[in-house]
Tab-separated table of C-alpha atoms in Angstrom:
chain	number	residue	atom	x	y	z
A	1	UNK	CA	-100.239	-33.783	-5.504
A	2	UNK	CA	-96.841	-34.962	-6.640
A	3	UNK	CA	-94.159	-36.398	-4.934
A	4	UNK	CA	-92.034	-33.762	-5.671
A	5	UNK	CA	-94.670	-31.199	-4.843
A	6	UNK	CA	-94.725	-32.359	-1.422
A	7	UNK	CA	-91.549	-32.819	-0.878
A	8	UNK	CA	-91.364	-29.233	-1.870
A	9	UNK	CA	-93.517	-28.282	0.451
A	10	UNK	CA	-92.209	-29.978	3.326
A	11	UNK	CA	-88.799	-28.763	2.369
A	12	UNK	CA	-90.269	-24.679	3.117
A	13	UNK	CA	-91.644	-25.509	5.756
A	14	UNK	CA	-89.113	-27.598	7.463
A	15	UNK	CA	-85.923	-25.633	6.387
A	16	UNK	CA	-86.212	-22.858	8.380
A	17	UNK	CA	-86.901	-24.455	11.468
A	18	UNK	CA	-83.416	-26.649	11.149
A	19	UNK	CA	-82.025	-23.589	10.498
A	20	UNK	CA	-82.774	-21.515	13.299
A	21	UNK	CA	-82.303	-24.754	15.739
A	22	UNK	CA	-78.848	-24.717	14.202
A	23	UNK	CA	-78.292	-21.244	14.788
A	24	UNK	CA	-79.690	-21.319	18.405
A	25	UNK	CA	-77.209	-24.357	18.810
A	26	UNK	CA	-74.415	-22.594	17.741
A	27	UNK	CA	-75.345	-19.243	19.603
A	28	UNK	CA	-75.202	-21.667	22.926
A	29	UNK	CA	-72.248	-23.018	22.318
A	30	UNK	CA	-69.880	-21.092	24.686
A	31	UNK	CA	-66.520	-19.658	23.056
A	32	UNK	CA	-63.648	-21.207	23.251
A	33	UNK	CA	-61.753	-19.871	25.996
A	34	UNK	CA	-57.916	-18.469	25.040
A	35	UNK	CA	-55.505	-21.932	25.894
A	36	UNK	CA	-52.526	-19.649	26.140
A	37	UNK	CA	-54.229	-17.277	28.579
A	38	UNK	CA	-54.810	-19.610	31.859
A	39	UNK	CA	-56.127	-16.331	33.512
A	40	UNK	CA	-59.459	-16.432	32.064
A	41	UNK	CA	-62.294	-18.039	33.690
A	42	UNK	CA	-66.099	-18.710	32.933
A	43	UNK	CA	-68.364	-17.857	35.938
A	44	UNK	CA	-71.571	-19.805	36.457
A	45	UNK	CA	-73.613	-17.466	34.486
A	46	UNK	CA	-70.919	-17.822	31.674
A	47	UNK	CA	-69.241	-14.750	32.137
A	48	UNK	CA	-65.930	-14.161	31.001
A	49	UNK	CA	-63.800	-12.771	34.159
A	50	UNK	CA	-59.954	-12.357	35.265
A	51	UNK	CA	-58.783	-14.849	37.245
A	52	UNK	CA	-58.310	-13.403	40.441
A	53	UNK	CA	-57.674	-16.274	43.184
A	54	UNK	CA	-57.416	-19.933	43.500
A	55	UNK	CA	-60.769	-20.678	43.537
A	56	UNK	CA	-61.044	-18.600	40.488
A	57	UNK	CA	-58.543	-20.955	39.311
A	58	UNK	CA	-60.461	-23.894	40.030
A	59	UNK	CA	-62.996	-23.092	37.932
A	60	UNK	CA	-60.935	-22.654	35.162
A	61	UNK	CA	-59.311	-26.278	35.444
A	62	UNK	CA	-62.643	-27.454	35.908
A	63	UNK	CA	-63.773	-26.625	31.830
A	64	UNK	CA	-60.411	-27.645	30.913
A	65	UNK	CA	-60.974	-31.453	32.399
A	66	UNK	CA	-65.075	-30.893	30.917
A	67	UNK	CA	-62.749	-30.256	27.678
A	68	UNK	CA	-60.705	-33.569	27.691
A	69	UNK	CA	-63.376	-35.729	28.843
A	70	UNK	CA	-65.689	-34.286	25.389
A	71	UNK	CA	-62.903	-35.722	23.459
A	72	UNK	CA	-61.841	-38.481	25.383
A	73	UNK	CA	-64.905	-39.732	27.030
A	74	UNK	CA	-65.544	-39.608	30.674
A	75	UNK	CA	-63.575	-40.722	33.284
A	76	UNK	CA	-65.336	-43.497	34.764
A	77	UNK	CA	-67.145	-43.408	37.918
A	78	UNK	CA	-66.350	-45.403	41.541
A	79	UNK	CA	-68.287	-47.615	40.947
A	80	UNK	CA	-66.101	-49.025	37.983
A	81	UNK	CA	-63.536	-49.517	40.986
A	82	UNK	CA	-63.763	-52.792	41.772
A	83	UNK	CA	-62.006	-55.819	43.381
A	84	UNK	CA	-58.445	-55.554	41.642
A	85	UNK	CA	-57.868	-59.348	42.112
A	86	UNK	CA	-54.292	-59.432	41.449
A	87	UNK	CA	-53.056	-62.345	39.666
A	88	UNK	CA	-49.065	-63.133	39.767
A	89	UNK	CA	-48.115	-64.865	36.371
A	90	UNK	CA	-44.100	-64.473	36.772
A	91	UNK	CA	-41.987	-63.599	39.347
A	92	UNK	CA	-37.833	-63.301	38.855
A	93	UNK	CA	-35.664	-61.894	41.789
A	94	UNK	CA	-32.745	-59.641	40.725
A	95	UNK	CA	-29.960	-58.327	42.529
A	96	UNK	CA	-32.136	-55.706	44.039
A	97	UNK	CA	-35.166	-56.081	43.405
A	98	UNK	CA	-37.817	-58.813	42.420
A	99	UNK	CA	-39.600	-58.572	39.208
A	100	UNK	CA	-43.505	-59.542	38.664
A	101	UNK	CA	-45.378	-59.614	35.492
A	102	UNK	CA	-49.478	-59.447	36.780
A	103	UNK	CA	-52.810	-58.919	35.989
A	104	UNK	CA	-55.477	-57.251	37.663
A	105	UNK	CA	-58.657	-56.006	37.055
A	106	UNK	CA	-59.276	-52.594	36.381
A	107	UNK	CA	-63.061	-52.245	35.376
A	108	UNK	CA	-65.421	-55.388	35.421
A	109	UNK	CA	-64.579	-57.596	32.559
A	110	UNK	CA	-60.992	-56.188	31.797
A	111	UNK	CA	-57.899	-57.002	33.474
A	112	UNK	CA	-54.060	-55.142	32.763
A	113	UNK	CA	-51.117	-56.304	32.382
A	114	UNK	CA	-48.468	-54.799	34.093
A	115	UNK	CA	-44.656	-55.375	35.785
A	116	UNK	CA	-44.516	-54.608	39.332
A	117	UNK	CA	-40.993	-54.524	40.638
A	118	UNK	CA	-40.226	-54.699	44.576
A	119	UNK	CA	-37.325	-53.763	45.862
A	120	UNK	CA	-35.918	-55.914	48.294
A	121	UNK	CA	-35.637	-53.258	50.865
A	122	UNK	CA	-39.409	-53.217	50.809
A	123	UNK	CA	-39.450	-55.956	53.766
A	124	UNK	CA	-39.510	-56.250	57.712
A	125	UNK	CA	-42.449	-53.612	57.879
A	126	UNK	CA	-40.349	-50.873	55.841
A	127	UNK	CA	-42.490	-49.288	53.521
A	128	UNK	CA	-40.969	-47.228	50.220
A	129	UNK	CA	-41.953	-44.614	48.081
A	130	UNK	CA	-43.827	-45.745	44.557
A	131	UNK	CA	-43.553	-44.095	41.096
A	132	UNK	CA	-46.181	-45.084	38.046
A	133	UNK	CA	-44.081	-45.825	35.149
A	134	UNK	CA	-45.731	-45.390	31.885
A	135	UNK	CA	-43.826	-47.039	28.413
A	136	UNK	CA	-43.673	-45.577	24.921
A	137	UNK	CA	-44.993	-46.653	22.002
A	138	UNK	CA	-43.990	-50.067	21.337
A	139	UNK	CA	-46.321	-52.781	19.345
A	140	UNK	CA	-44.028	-55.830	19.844
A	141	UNK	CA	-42.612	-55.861	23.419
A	142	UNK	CA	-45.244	-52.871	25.033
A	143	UNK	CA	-44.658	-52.478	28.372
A	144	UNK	CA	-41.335	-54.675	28.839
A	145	UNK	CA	-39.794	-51.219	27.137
A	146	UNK	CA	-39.564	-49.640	30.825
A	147	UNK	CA	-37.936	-52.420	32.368
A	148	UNK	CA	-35.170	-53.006	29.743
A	149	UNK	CA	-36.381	-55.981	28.476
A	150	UNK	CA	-36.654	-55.210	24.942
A	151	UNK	CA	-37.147	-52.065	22.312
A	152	UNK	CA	-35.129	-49.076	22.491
A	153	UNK	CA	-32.504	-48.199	25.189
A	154	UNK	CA	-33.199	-45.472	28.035
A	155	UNK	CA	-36.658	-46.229	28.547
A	156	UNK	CA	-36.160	-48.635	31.395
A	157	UNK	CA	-37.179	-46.027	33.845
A	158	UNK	CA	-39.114	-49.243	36.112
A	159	UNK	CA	-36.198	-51.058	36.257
A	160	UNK	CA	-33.623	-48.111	36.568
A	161	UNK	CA	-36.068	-46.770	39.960
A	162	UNK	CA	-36.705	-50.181	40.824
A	163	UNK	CA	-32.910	-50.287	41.634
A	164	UNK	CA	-33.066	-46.794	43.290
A	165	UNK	CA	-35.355	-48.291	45.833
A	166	UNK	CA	-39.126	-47.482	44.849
A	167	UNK	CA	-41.843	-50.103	44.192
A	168	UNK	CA	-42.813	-49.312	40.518
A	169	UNK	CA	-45.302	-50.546	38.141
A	170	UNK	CA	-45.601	-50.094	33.934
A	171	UNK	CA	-49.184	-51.486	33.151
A	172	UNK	CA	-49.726	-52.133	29.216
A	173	UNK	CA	-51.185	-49.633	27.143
A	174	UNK	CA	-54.377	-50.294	25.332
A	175	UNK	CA	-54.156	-51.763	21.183
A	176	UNK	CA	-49.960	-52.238	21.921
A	177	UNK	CA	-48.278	-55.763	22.073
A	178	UNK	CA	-50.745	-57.850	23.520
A	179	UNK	CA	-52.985	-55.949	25.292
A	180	UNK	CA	-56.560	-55.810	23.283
A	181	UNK	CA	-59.413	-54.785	25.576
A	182	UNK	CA	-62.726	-54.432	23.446
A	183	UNK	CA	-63.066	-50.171	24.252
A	184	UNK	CA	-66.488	-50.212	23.307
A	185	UNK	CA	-67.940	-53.185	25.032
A	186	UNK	CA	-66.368	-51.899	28.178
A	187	UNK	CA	-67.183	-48.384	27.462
A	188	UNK	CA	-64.656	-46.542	26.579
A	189	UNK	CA	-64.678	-44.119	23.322
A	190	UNK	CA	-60.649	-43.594	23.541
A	191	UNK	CA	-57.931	-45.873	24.323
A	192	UNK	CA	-56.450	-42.823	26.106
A	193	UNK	CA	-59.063	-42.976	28.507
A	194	UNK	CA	-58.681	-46.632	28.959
A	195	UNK	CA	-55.083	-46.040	29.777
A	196	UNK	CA	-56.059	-43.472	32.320
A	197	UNK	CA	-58.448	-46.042	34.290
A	198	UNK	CA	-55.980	-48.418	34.118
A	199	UNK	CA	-52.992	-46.121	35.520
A	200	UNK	CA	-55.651	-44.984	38.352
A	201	UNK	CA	-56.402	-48.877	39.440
A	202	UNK	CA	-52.611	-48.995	39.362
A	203	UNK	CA	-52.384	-46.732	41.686
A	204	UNK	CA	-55.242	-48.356	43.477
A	205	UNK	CA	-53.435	-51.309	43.774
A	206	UNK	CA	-50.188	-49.294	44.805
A	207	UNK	CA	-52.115	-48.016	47.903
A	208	UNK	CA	-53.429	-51.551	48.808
A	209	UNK	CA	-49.641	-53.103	49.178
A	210	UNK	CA	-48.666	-52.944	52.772
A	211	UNK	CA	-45.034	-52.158	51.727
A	212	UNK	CA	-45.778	-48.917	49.471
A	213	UNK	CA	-45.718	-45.687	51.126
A	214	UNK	CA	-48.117	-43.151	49.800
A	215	UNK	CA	-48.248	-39.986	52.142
A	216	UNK	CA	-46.290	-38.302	49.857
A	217	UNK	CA	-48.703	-39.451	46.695
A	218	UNK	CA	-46.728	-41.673	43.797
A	219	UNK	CA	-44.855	-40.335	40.934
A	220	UNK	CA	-45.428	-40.777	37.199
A	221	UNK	CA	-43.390	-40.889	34.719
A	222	UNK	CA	-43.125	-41.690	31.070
A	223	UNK	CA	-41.671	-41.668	27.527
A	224	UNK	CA	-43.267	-40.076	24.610
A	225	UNK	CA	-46.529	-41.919	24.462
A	226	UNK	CA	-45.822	-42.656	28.158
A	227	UNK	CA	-44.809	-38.221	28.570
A	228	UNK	CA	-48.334	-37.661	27.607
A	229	UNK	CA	-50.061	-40.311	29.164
A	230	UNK	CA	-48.332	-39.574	32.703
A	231	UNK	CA	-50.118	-35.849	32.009
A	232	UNK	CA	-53.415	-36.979	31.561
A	233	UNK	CA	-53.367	-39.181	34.478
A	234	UNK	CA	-51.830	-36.585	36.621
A	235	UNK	CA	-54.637	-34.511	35.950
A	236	UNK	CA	-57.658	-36.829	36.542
A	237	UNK	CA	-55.884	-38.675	39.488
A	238	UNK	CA	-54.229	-36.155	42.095
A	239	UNK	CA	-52.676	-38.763	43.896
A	240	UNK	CA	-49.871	-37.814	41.550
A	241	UNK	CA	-47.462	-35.653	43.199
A	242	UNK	CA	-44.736	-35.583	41.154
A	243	UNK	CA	-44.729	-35.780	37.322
A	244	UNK	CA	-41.921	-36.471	34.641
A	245	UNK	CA	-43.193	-36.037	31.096
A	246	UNK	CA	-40.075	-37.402	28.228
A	247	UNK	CA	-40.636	-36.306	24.658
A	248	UNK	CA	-44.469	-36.539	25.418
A	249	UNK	CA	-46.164	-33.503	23.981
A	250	UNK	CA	-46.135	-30.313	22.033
A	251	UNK	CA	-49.317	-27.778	21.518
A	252	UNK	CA	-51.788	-29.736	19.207
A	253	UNK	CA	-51.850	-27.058	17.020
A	254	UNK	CA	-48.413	-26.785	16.732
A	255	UNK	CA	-48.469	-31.158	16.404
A	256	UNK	CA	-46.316	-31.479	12.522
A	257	UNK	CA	-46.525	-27.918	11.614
A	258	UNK	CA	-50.194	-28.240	11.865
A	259	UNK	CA	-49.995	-30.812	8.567
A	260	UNK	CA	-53.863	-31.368	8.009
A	261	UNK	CA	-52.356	-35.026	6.837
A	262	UNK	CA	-52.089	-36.725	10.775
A	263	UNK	CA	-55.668	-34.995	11.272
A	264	UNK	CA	-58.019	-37.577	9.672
A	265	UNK	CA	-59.051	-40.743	11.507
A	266	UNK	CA	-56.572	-43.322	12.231
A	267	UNK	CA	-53.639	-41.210	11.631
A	268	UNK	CA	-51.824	-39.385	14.585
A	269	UNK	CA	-53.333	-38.458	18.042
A	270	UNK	CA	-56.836	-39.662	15.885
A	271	UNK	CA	-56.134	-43.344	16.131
A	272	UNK	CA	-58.194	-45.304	18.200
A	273	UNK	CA	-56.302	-46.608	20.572
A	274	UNK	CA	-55.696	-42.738	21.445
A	275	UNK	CA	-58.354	-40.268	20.310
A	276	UNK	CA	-60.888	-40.797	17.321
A	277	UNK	CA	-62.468	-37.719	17.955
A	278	UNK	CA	-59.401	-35.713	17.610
A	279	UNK	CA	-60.633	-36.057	13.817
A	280	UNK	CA	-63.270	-33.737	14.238
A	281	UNK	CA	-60.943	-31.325	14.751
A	282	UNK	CA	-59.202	-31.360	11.551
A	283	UNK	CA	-58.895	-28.427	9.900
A	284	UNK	CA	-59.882	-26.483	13.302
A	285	UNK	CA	-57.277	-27.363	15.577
A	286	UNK	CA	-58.138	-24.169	17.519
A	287	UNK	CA	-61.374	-25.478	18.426
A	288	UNK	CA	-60.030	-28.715	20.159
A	289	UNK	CA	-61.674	-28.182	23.591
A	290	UNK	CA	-57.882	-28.123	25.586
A	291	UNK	CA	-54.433	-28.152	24.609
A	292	UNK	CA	-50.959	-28.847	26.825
A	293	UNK	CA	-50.921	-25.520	28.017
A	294	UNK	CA	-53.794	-25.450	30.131
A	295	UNK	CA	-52.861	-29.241	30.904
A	296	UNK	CA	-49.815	-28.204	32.306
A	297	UNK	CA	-51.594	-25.489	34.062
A	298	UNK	CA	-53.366	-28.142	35.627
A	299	UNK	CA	-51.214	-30.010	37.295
A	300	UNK	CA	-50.182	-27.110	39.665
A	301	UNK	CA	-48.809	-26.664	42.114
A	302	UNK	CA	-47.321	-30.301	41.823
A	303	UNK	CA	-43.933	-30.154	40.875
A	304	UNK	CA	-43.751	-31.015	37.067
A	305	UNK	CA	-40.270	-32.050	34.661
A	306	UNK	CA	-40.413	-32.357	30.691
A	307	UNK	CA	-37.643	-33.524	28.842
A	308	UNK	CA	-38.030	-32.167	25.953
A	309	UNK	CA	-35.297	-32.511	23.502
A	310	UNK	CA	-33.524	-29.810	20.615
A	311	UNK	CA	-33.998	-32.493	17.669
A	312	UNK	CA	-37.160	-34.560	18.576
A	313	UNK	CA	-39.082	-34.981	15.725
A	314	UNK	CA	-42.098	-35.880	16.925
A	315	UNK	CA	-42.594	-32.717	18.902
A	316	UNK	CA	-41.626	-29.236	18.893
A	317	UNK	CA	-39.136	-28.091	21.850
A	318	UNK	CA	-40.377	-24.277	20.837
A	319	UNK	CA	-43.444	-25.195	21.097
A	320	UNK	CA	-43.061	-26.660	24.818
A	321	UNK	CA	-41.524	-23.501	25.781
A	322	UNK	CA	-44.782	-21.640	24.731
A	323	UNK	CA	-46.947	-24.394	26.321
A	324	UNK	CA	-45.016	-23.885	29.569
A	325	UNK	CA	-44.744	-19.765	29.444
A	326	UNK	CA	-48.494	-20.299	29.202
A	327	UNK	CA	-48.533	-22.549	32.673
A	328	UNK	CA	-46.472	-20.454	34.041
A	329	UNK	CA	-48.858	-17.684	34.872
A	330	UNK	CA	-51.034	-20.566	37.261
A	331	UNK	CA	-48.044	-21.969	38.838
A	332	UNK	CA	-47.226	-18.267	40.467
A	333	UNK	CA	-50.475	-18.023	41.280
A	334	UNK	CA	-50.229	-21.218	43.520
A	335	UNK	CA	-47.216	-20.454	45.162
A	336	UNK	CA	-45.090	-22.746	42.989
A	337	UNK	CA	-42.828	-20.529	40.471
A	338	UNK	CA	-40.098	-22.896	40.197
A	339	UNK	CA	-42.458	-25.992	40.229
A	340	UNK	CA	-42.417	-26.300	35.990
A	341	UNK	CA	-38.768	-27.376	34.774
A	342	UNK	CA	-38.038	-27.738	31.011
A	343	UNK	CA	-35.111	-29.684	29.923
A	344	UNK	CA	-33.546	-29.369	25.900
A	345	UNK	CA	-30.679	-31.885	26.181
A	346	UNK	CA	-28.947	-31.632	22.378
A	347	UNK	CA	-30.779	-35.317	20.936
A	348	UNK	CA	-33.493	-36.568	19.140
A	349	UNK	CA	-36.595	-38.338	20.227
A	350	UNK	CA	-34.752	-39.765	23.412
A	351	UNK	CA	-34.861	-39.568	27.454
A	352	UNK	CA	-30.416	-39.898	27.678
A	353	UNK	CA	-29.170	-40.676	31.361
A	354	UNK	CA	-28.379	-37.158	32.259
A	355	UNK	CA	-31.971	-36.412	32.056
A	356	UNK	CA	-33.112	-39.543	33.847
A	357	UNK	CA	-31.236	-39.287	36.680
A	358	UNK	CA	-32.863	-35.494	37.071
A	359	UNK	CA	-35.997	-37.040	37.035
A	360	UNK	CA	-35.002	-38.987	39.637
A	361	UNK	CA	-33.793	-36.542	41.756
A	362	UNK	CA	-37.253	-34.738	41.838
A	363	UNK	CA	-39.011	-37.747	43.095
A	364	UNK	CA	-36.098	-38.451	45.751
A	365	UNK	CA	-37.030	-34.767	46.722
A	366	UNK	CA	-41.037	-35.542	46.908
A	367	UNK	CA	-41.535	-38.729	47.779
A	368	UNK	CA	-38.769	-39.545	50.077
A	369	UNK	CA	-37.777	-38.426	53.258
């Protein structure tokens, strides 16, 4: 028998039985539920039902998190939470607060960067409120953007709070400045995940400093790649209470017009220091397993602001509207209508003073007394 006979041969016999795995594969695979309709939930036999209550709602939040973690990996388990080991490599006192740039370790074999500002009316047994301050998008000065030390102006949101009286800390982001952990060796298939863990152990080592106050939880806040990254720690980590999201996100599928171009690997929200496996999305961006609606949806009933700007060109202020209409629906549900605040001052791709000091204002009116 020939070669080619054979392969023949195993090819009719074979085909058919790929085929129908494939189709029983995709027959199991459960359908996308709408991300502009928060109101639908999947019941443990997979049905399809109103949602009714907040337990109802619960289960609802729960696929959207099983959604981020099939693109972003899973967020790592307790046991990953170990000694933080704080290291102090600078320390410069300001007028009102003092300054530290430290390490600490987040999961075994990687330790973050971060600045950790006191403020010096953290002393005598006074404890203070604590906000998590997340920086842009910056590959030459990373996270010294949030306390004014470099990069673009009105992004010092450490140093501005700082003054205002909280402890804060800005850890690095992953793949930015000089911050390099190996993603895989630690395991990690997203630097977005990464940055999660490591804004979690911050907020581990928040809660371990005798002078932080955290009955009221910690606030997070952050700039474009910081606006996003404060929402996906929010939702894994509900020790957030209050949230402030600048220039941070728009719906996926609405992310530039939909352009297939920022789709492929290594371009847009499918670089790896953010999410490779955003990639397999291209060309099916309704298929992406969750989207900024439901994230938003998410973080209810904590009190949420976005800044998002008339001329940002990065994302689409019509867009957030639509994301947060879609929320909307949960917050009510929880008891918190007026919870989800959307600001459009008239800039770009910016977080101006007016719009800062609002942000402020929300965590003066959660987190202190």
């Amino acid at each position: 028998m020939t070669s080619g006979f054979k392969n023949m041969i195993i090819a009719v016999i074979i085909l058919p039985t790929l085929l129908s795995v494939s189709l029983y594969a995709q027959q199991q695979q459960p359908v996308r539920l709408n991300p502009d309709d928060l109101l639908l939930y999947r019941d443990e036999a997979g049905k399809v039902s109103k949602v009714q209550t907040p337990s109802d709602w619960q289960k609802r939040r729960k696929e959207i998190i099983h959604g981020m973690e099939k693109v972003m990996g899973p967020f790592p388990g307790e046991d990953q939470r170990v000694a933080l080991d704080v290291k102090i490599l600078e320390e410069v006192k300001l007028d009102k607060y003092t300054r530290q740039l430290i390490t600490y370790q987040s999961s075994p074999g990687s330790r973050t960067p971060a600045y950790l500002c006191i403020p010096h009316s953290a002393k005598d047994g006074k404890k203070v409120p604590a906000v998590l301050c997340l920086h842009p998008t910056d590959n030459k000065v990373g996270h010294q953007v949030a306390l004014g030390l470099g990069g673009r102006e009105g992004r010092q949101y450490a140093a501005e709070l700082a003054e205002r009286g909280y402890v804060t800390i800005a850890p690095a982001y992953p793949h930015l400045a000089n911050y390099w952990p190996n993603l895989g060796k630690l395991g990690f298939v997203s630097g977005t995940m990464k940055a999660i863990w490591d804004n979690s152990r911050a907020i581990d080592l928040l809660e371990s400093l005798d002078y932080v106050d955290l009955s009221r939880g910690v606030g997070a806040i952050g700039h474009s790649l910081g606006g996003h990254n404060a929402i996906y720690t929010a939702v894994f980590d509900p020790r957030v209470s209050a949230i402030v999201s600048s220039c941070g996100f728009d719906s996926y599928r609405d992310y530039y017009n939909a352009a297939e171009r920022v789709w492929y690997f290594g371009k847009g929200w499918c670089q790896i220091r953010y999410m490779p496996r955003m990639s397999d999305y291209r060309g099916k961006l309704d298929e992406i397993p969750f989207d900024f609606p439901e994230l938003l949806g998410a973080l209810a009933p904590r009190p949420v602001y976005v800044n998002a700007p008339l001329h940002d060109s990065n994302f689409r202020w019509k867009s957030v509207d639509q994301c947060a209409e879609s929320a909307q629906p949960v917050y009510e549900l929880l008891g918190a209508k007026d919870k989800l605040v959307i600001d459009h001052p008239d800039c770009d791709h910016n977080f101006p003073l007016e719009q800062r000091n609002r942000a402020y204002q929300l965590f003066d009116s959660v987190l202190k007394d």
